Short mmCIF file of C-alpha atoms and ligand atoms in Angstrom, two decimals:
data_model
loop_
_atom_site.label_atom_id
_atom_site.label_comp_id
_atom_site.label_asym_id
_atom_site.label_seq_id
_atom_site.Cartn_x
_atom_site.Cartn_y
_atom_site.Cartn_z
CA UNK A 1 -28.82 29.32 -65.46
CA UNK A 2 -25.06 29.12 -65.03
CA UNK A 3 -24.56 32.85 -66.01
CA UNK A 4 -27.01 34.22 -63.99
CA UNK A 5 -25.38 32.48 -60.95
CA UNK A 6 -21.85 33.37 -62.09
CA UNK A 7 -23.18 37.38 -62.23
CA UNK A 8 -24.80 36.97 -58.80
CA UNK A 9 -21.30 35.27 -57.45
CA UNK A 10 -19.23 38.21 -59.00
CA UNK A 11 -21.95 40.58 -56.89
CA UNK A 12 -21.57 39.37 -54.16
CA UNK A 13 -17.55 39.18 -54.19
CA UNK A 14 -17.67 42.46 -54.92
CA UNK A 15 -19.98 43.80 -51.86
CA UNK A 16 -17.68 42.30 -49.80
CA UNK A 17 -14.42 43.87 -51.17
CA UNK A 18 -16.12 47.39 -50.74
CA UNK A 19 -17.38 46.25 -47.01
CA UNK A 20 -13.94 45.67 -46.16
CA UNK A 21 -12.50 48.32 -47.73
CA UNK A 22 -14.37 50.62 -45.91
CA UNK A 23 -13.85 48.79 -42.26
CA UNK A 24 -9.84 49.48 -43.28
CA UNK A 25 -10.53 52.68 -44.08
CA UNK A 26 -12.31 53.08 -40.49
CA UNK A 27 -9.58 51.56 -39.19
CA UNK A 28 -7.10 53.82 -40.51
CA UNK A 29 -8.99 57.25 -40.24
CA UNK A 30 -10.53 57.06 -36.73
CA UNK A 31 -7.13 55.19 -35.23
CA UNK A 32 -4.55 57.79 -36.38
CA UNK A 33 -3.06 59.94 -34.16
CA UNK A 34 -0.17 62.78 -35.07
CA UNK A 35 0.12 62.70 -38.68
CA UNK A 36 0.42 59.11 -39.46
CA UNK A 37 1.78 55.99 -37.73
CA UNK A 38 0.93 55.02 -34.86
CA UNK A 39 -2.57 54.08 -33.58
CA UNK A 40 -4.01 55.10 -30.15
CA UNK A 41 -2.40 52.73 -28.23
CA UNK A 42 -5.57 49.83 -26.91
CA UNK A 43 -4.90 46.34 -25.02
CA UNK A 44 -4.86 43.57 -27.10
CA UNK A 45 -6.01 40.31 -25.89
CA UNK A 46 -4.79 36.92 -27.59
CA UNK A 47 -4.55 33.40 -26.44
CA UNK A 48 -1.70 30.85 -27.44
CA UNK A 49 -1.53 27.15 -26.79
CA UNK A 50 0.85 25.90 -24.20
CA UNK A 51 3.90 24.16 -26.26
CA UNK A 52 3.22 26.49 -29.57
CA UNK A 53 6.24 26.49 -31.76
CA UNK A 54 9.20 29.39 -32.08
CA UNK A 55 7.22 31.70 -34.77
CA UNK A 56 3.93 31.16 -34.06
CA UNK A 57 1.97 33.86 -34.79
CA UNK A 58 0.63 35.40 -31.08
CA UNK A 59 -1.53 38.12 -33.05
CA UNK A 60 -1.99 40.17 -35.93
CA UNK A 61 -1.32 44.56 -35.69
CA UNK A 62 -4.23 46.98 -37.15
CA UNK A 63 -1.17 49.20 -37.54
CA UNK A 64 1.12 49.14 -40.56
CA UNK A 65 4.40 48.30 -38.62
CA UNK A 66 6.68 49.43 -41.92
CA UNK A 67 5.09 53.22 -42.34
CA UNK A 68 8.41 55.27 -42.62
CA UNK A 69 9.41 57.03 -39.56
CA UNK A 70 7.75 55.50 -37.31
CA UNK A 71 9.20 52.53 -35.09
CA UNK A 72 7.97 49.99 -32.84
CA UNK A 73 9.74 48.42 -29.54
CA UNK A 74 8.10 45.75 -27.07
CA UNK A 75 9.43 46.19 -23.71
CA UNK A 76 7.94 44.90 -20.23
CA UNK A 77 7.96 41.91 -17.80
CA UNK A 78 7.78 38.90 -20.72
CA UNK A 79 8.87 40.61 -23.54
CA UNK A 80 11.41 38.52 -24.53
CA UNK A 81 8.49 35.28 -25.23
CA UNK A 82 7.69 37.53 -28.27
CA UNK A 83 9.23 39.40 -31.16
CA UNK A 84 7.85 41.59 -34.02
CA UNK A 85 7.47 40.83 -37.68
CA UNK A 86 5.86 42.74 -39.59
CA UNK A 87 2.39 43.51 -38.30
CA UNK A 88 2.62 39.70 -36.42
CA UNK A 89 3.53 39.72 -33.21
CA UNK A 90 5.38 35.68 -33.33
CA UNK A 91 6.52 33.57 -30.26
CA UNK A 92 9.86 33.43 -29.32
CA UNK A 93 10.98 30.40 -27.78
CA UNK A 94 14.21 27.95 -28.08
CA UNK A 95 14.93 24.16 -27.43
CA UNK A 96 15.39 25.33 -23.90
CA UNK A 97 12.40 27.73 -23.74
CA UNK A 98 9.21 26.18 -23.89
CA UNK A 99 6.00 27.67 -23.51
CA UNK A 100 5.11 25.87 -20.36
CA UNK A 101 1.34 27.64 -18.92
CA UNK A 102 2.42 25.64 -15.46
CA UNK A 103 5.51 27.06 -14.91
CA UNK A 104 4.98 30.49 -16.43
CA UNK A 105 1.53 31.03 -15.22
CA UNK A 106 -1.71 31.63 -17.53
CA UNK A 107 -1.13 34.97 -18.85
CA UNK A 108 2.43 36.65 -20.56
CA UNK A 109 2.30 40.33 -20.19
CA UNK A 110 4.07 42.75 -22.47
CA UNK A 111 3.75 46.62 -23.95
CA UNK A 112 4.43 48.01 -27.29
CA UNK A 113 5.23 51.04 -27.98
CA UNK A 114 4.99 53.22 -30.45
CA UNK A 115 7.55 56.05 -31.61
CA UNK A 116 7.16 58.62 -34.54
CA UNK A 117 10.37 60.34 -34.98
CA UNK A 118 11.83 58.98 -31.82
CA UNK A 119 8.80 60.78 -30.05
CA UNK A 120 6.88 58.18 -27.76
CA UNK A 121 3.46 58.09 -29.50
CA UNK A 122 1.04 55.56 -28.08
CA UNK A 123 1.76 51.79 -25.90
CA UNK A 124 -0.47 48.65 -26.71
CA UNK A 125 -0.77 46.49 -23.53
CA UNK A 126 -0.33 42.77 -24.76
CA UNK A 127 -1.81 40.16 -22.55
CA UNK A 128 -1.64 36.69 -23.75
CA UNK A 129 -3.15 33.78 -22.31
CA UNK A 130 -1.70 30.65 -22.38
CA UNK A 131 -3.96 27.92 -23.21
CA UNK A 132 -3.76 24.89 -21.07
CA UNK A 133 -2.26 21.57 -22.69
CA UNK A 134 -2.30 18.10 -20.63
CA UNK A 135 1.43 18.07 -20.71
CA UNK A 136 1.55 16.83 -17.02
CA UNK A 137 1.04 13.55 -15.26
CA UNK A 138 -0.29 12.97 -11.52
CA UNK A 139 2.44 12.72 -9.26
CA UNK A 140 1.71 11.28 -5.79
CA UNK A 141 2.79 13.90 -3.27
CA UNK A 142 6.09 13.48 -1.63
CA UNK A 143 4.59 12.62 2.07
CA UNK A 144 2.63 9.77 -0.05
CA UNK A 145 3.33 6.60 2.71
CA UNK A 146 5.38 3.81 1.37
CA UNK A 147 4.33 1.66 4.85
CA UNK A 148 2.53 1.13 7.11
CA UNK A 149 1.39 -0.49 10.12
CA UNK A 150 -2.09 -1.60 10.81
CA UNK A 151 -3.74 -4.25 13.70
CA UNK A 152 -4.76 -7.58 12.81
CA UNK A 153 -8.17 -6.48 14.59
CA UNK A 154 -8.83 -3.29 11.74
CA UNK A 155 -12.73 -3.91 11.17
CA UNK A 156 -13.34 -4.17 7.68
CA UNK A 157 -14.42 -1.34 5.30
CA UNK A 158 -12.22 1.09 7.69
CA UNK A 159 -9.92 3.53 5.85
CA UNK A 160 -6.61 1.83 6.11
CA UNK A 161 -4.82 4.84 4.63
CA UNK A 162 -5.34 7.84 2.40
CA UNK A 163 -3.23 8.96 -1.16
CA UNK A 164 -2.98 11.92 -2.96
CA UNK A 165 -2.04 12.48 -6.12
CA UNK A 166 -1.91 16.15 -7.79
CA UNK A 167 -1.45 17.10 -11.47
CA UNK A 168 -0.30 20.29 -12.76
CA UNK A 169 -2.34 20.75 -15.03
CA UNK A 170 -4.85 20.57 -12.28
CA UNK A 171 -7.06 17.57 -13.98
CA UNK A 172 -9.13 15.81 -11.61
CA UNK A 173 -7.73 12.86 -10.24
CA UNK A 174 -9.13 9.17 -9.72
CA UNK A 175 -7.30 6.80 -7.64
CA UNK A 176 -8.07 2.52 -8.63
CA UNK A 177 -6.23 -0.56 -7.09
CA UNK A 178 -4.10 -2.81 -9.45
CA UNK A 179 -5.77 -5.82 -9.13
CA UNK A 180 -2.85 -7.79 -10.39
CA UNK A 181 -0.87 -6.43 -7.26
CA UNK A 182 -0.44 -9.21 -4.70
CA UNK A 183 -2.95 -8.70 -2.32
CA UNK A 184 -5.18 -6.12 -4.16
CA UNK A 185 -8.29 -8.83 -2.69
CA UNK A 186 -7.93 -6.99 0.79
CA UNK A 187 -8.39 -3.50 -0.04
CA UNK A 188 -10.81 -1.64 -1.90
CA UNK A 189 -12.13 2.03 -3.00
CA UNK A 190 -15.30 3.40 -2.66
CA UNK A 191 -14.93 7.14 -3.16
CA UNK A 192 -12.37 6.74 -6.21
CA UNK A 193 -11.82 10.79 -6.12
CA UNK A 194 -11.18 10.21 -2.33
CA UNK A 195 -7.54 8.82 -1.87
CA UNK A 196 -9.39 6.46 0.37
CA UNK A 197 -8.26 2.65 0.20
CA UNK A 198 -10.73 0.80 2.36
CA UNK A 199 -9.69 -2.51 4.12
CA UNK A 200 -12.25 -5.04 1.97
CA UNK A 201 -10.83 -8.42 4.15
CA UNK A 202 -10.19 -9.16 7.76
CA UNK A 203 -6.49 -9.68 8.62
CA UNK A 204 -4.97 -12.04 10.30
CA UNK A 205 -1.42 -11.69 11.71
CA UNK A 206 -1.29 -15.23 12.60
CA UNK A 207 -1.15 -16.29 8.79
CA UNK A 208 0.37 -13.11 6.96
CA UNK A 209 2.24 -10.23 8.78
CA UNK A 210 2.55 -8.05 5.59
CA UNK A 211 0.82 -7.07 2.45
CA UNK A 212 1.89 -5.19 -0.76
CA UNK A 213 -0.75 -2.88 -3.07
CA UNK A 214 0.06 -1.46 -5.93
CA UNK A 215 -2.26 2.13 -6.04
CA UNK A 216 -3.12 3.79 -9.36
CA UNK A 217 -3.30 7.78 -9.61
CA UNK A 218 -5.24 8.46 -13.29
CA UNK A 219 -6.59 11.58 -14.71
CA UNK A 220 -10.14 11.24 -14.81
CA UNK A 221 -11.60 13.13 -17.72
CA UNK A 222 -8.44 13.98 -20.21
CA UNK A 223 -8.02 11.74 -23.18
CA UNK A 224 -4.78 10.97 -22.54
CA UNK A 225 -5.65 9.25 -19.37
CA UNK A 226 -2.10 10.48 -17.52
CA UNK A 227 -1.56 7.72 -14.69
CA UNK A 228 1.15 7.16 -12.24
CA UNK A 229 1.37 4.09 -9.57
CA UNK A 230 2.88 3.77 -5.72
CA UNK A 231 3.87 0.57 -4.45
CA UNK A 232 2.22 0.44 -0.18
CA UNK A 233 3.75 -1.82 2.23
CA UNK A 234 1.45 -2.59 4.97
CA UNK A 235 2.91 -4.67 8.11
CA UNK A 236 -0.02 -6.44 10.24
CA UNK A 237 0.25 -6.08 13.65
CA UNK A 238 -0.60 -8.37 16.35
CA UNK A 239 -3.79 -7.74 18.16
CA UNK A 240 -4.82 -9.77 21.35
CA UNK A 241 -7.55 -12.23 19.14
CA UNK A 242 -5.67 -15.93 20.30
CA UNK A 243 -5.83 -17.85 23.15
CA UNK A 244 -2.74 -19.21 24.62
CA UNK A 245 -2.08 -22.77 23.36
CA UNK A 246 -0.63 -25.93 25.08
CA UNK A 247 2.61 -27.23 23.02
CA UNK A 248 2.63 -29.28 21.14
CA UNK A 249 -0.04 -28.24 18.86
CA UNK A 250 -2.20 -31.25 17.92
CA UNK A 251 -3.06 -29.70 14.74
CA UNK A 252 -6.86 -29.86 13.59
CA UNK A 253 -6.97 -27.42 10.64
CA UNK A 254 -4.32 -25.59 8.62
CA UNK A 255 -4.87 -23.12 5.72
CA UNK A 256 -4.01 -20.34 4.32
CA UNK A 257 -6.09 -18.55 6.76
CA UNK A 258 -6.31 -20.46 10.08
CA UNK A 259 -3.81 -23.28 12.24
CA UNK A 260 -6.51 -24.45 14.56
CA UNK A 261 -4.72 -26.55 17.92
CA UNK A 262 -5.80 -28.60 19.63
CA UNK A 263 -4.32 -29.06 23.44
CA UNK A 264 -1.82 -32.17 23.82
CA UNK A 265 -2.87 -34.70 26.99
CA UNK A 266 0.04 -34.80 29.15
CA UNK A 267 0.60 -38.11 30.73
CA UNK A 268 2.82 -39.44 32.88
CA UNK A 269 3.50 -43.22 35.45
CA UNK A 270 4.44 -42.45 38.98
CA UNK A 271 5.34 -45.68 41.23
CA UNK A 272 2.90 -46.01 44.30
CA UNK A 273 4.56 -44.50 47.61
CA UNK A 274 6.82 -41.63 45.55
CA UNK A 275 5.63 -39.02 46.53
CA UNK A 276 7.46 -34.82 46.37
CA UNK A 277 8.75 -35.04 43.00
CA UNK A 278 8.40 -33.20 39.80
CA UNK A 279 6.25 -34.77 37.35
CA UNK A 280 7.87 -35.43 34.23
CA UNK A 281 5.40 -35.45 31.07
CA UNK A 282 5.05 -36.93 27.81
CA UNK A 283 4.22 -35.14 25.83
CA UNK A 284 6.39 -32.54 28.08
CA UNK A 285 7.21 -30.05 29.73
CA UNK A 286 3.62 -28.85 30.28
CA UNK A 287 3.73 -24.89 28.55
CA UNK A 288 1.77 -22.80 27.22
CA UNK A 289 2.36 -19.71 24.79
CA UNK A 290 0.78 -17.03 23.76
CA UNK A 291 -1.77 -17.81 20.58
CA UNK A 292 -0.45 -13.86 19.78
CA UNK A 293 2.82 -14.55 18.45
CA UNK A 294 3.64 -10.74 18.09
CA UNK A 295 2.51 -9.80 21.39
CA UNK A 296 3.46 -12.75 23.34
CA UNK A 297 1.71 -12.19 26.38
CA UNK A 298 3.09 -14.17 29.52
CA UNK A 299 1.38 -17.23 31.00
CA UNK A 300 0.41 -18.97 34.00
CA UNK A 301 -1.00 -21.97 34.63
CA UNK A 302 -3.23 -22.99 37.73
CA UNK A 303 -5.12 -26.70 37.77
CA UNK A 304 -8.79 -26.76 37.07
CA UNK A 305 -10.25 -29.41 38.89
CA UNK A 306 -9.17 -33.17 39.66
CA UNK A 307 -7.07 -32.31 42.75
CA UNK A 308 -9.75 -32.85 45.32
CA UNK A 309 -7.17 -34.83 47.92
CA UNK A 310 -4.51 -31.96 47.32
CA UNK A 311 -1.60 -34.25 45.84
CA UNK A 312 -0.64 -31.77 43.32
CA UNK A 313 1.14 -28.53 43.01
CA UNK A 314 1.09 -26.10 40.00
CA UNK A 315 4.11 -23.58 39.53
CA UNK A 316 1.98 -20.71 38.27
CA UNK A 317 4.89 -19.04 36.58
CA UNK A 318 6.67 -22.54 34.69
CA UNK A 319 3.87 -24.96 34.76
CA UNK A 320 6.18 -27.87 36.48
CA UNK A 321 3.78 -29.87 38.17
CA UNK A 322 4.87 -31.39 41.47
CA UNK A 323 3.42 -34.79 42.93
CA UNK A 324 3.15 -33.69 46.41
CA UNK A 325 1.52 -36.53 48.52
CA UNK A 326 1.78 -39.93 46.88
CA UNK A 327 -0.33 -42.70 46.10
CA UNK A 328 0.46 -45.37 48.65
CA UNK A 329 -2.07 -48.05 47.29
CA UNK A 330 -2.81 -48.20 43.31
CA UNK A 331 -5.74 -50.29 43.45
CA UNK A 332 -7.41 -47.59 44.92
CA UNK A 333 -5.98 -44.94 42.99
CA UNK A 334 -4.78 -46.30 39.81
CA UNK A 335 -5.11 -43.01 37.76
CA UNK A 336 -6.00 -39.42 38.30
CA UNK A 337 -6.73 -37.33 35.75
CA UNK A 338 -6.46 -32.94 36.22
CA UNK A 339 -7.61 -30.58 34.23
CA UNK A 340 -5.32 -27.23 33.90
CA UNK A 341 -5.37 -24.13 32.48
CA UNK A 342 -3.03 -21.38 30.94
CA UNK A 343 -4.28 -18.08 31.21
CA UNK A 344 -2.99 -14.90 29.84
CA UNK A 345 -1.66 -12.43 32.47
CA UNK A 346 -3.07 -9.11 31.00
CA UNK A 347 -6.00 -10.73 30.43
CA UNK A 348 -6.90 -14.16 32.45
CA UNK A 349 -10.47 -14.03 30.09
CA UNK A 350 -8.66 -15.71 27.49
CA UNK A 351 -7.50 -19.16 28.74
CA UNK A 352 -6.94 -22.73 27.32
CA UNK A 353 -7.71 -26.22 29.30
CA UNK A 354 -5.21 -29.40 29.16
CA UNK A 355 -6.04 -32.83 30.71
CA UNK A 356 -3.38 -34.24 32.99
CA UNK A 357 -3.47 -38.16 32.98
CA UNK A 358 -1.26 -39.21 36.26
CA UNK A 359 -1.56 -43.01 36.91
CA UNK A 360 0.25 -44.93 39.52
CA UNK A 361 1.97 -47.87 38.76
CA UNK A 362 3.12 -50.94 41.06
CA UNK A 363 6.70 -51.35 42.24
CA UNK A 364 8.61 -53.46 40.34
CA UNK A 365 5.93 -54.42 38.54
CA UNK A 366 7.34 -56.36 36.23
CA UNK A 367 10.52 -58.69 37.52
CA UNK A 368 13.01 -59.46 34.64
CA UNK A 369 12.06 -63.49 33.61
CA UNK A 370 13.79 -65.93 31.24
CA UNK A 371 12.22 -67.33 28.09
CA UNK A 372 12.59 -70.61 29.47
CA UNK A 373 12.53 -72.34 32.52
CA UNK A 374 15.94 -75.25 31.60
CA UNK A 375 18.75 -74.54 29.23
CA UNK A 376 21.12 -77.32 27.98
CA UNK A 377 24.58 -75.96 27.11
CA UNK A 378 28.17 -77.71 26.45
CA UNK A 379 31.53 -76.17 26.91
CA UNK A 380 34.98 -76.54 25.36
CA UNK A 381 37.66 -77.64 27.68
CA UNK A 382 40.38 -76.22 27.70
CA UNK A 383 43.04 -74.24 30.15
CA UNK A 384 41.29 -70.90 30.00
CA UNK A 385 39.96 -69.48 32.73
CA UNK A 386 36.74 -68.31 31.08
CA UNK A 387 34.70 -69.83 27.84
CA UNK A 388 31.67 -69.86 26.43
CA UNK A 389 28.67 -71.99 26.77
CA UNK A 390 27.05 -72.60 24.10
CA UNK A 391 23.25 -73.17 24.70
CA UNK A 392 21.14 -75.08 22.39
CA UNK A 393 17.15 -76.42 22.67
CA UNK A 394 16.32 -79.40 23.23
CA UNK A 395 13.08 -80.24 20.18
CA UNK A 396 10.55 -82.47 22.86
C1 NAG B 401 14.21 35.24 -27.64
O1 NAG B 401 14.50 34.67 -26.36
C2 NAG B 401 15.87 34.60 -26.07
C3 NAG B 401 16.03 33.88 -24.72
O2 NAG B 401 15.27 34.47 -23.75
C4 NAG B 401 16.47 35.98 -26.02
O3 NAG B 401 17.86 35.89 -25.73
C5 NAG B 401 16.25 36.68 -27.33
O4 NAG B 401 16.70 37.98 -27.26
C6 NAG B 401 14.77 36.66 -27.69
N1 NAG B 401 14.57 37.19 -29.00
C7 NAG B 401 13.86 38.25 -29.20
C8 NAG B 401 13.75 38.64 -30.64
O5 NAG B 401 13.35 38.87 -28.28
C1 NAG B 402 -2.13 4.16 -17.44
O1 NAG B 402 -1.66 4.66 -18.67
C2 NAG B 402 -1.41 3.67 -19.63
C3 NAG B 402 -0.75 4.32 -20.83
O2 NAG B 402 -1.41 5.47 -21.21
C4 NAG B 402 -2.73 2.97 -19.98
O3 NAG B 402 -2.50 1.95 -20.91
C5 NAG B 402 -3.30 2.38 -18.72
O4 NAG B 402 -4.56 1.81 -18.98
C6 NAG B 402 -3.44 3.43 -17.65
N1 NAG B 402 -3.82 2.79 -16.41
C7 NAG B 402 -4.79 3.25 -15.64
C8 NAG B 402 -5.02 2.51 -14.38
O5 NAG B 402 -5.46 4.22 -15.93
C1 NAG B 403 3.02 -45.74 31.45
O1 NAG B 403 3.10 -47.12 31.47
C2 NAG B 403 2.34 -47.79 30.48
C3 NAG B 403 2.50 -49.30 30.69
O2 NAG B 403 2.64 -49.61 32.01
C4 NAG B 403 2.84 -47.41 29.11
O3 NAG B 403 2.05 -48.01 28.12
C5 NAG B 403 2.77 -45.90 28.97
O4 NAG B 403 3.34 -45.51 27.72
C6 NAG B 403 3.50 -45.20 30.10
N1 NAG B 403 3.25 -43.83 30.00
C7 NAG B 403 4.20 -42.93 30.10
C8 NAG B 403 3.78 -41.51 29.97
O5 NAG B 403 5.38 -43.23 30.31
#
């Protein structure tokens, strides 16, 4: 058993010595040219990786590069990546020469020639491609935004803004949000080969005016998973979505997302008969701002309703309120109460009502009186001209 397969090894071993010797012996009759050397010159096509070591081999000669008389020199655009040894054509590069496919291109292009006697015989054309290594990471491009500004009144699922990333080693490119970046809960991305971040939350300038992202630029299908990261400012911007509001707020609701106001109810006590002054509030001055902090639209003010006899005037611009025609008898009138408004200029549809409480009081309505109605005292005698008397209650 074991001979028989130890005869059949040694047969076959020894067809394929003769096959090969007789492909070499092809090679060398049918490539000769002149009487020896050098072989009709043909292209030769080999591929190297990006990065490959000084000495690698780049490819392997047909031609016996150490026949006497005969001499070989590589010449042409990117000669100098390569160098002869033997019949190996090695790489040449140097710490400071690396075989880099994206700066050198894909192919390195070179001839050799061959010379028998000094006599130019034949030229190989050498093309080498370089094979592509991921030696690059994405790099967000250079007109990649660092801020922006965008209005409170963006709808939500708009494209707030757009990245791009590119890699050199041309690897596609997804783009994620770091969801450990401060306000990562107001954007999203739908289209992650897109650049697109999409606004996922409504803003609200009122309660933040600027947000921070952190994007993510990863290759998408490269084991190494190359990523870079830009840090995006984005500044809110007022839009018109607040009414103006009466100060001072008489807060309702606060958190992190609303202040809700409520309108104070000026008041004030006028004496019966006064009559062309300015009113003077409490809470006061009566005024208004702007709900729109950023755009601070101006404000007037007009009264609502409650002046049927005409007492009252309104300075549109200031909101000072002027008792025009008095009260003469509070009995009648003991209190009137107004309704008024602040309206923005630009846009009088968004207005806020105040109530005005004016009541009349009496004249002197209240005379200064004693605790008492009889006092006992006793004083010192003495020769000053003043002294004190001391008062003291009698217990009935
Ligand atoms: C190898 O490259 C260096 C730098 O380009 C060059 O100076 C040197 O001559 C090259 N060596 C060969 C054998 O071509
Ligand atoms: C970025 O690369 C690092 C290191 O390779 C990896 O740990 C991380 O998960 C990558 N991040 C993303 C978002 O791909
Ligand atoms: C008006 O007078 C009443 C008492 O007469 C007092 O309680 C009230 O605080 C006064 N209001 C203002 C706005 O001064």
């Amino acid at each position: 058993m074991a001979a028989t397969q130890l005869k059949w090894d040694l047969f076959l071993a020894k067809a394929l010595v003769s096959t090969l010797l007789v492909l070499l012996c092809l090679h060398t009759s049918t490539g000769m040219s002149g009487w020896g050397g050098c072989l009709d010159g043909q292209d030769v096509f080999a591929t190297i990786r990006e990065n490959s070591h000084w000495g690698e081999v780049v490819t392997e000669l047909m031609a016996d590069t150490r026949m006497e008389g005969v001499h070989w020199r590589l010449d042409g655009k990117d000669a100098a990546w390569f160098f002869l040894d033997e019949r190996y054509i090695r790489l040449n590069t140097s710490a400071d020469k690396i075989l880099d496919r994206e700066a050198q291109g894909p192919f390195l292009k070179a001839d050799l020639s061959c010379y028998e006697e000094d006599t130019f015989q034949s030229v190989y054309r050498i093309m080498v491609e370089i094979l592509n290594e991921n030696d690059n990471s994405p790099v967000f491009s250079t007109n990649t935004v660092h801020s922006l500004s965008v209005s409170e009144l963006t709808p939500v699922n708009t494209v707030v803004f757009t990245v791009l990333a590119t890699d050199a080693d041309n690897d596609k490119i997804i783009y994620s949000i770091d969801q450990t970046s401060p306000d990562a809960e107001y954007f999203k991305v739908v289209l992650p080969n897109s650049g697109e971040v999409i606004l996922s939350k409504p803003l609200d300038y009122e309660t933040k005016t600027s947000l921070s992202v952190t994007i993510h630029a990863s290759e998408m299908t490269t084991a190494e998973r190359y990523n870079t990261s830009t840090n995006i400012t984005i500044f809110v911007l007022d839009g018109d979505d607040q009414y103006p509001q009466f100060l001072p707020c008489m807060l309702l609701l606060q958190n992190e997302t609303s202040r809700i106001c409520a309108s104070p109810v000026y008041a004030v006590n006028v004496t019966e008969g006064e009559e062309d002054i300015v009113l003077d509030f409490f809470p006061g001055p009566i005024h208004a701002v702007d709900g729109d902090r950023g755009l601070n639209s101006p404000v007037s003010y007009a009264i609502v309703s409650g002046d049927d006899d005409g007492r009252f005037l309104i300075d549109r611009e200031t909101g000072e309120m002027r008792l025009v025609h008095g009260v003469m008898d509070r009995l009648l009138t003991p209190l009137v109460p107004l309704q008024i408004m602040a309206y923005q200029d630009d846009d009088p549809r968004k207005y806020s009502v105040a109530t005005v409480l004016v009541r009349f009081v009496a004249v002197n309505q209240f005379l200064p009186e004693f605790e008492m109605a009889e006092y006992q005292g006793f004083v010192t005698g003495g020769k000053s001209p003043v002294s004190l008397v001391n008062t003291y209650v009698l217990k009935c």
